[in-house]
């Protein structure tokens, strides 16, 4: 048996995932440069051996040290058992299953996808399929006001833009507005709630959706709940809204509470495990959708918030607003957040870096660029990779 072959598969996303009722997509990694041919053998998981159906897998391409092979199989009963048969041009072969690789089929075992639950498929808003998004940093865009942004909607429509994503517009003492003071108030430097409503209305008249940025990983230190903790210490009813190490709360020289990044005293980390904090922020998200008609949220530092909160966040918002788009800022491979229970997409910084290296910096060639794209594609299922959001920064 050719022991040196590298093969990898696991019967979970993104190596096995439903694409519809009774349809399962499989992905197998093999060692690059071996010219391997892969066949998947599959059947209902309760069928006896010998009833399997063979299907030749398609070689998608090389991601550097490994190659990607894919197949889409039909399993009408929604219960599937399968294994792989891998050969090289010399006729050497192995069976590959849950127990590993072997010349003996029984010793290789079989992978099993116990049941294809329809809810596992990621359901995206219908309008997001052809989204062309334009990111706006309000402080530096056309007079730095909501009215100035509204005035540009005809121009953006002419560009072919159909989604506008704005970084935070809520009250904050900073220019970037990522340290929120009041989640229910538009920062006066930009305008007011009526101005935001007018912006969304103007955008919709021009066929443009609007996504706002929300910061639920941390607040600003002028947020009413944190100000109360600063004033009352352990007696504050909001002390469990944050991660306070000791009392009294001190901000200098080093804060004695968790913050965004490293000791950012003006950005105390929110405790989303606390029901009151979670309830408050979910109501904030619903409020702005209800009041202004926005079409989505981009959630800052989403990978540092407890996933249980995001599951509830998605369920509650989607139940009231099925077509709302939820984008999480995941600063690395975001597949685990895109399984249908949290976000519709992620800020794909890894893809962004590859695009900038090839097109802008021209520091990498087409082969390396395609290897990086295929590597990224292999980390996601088909729906996830097709609709991730790329973060562009000037």
mmCIF file of C-alpha atoms in Angstrom, residues 352-364 392:
data_model
loop_
_atom_site.group_PDB
_atom_site.id
_atom_site.type_symbol
_atom_site.label_atom_id
_atom_site.label_comp_id
_atom_site.label_asym_id
_atom_site.label_seq_id
_atom_site.Cartn_x
_atom_site.Cartn_y
_atom_site.Cartn_z
ATOM 1 C CA UNK A 352 -8.709 40.651 1.018
ATOM 2 C CA UNK A 353 -4.969 40.196 1.613
ATOM 3 C CA UNK A 354 -4.684 37.802 -1.313
ATOM 4 C CA UNK A 355 -6.550 40.203 -3.623
ATOM 5 C CA UNK A 356 -4.399 43.176 -2.593
ATOM 6 C CA UNK A 357 -1.151 41.236 -3.039
ATOM 7 C CA UNK A 358 -2.079 40.191 -6.563
ATOM 8 C CA UNK A 359 -3.933 43.203 -7.986
ATOM 9 C CA UNK A 360 -2.641 46.214 -6.026
ATOM 10 C CA UNK A 361 0.841 45.343 -4.785
ATOM 11 C CA UNK A 362 1.576 42.847 -7.582
ATOM 12 C CA UNK A 363 3.805 41.048 -5.110
ATOM 13 C CA UNK A 364 2.489 37.585 -5.954
ATOM 14 C CA UNK A 392 -11.479 47.056 1.860
#
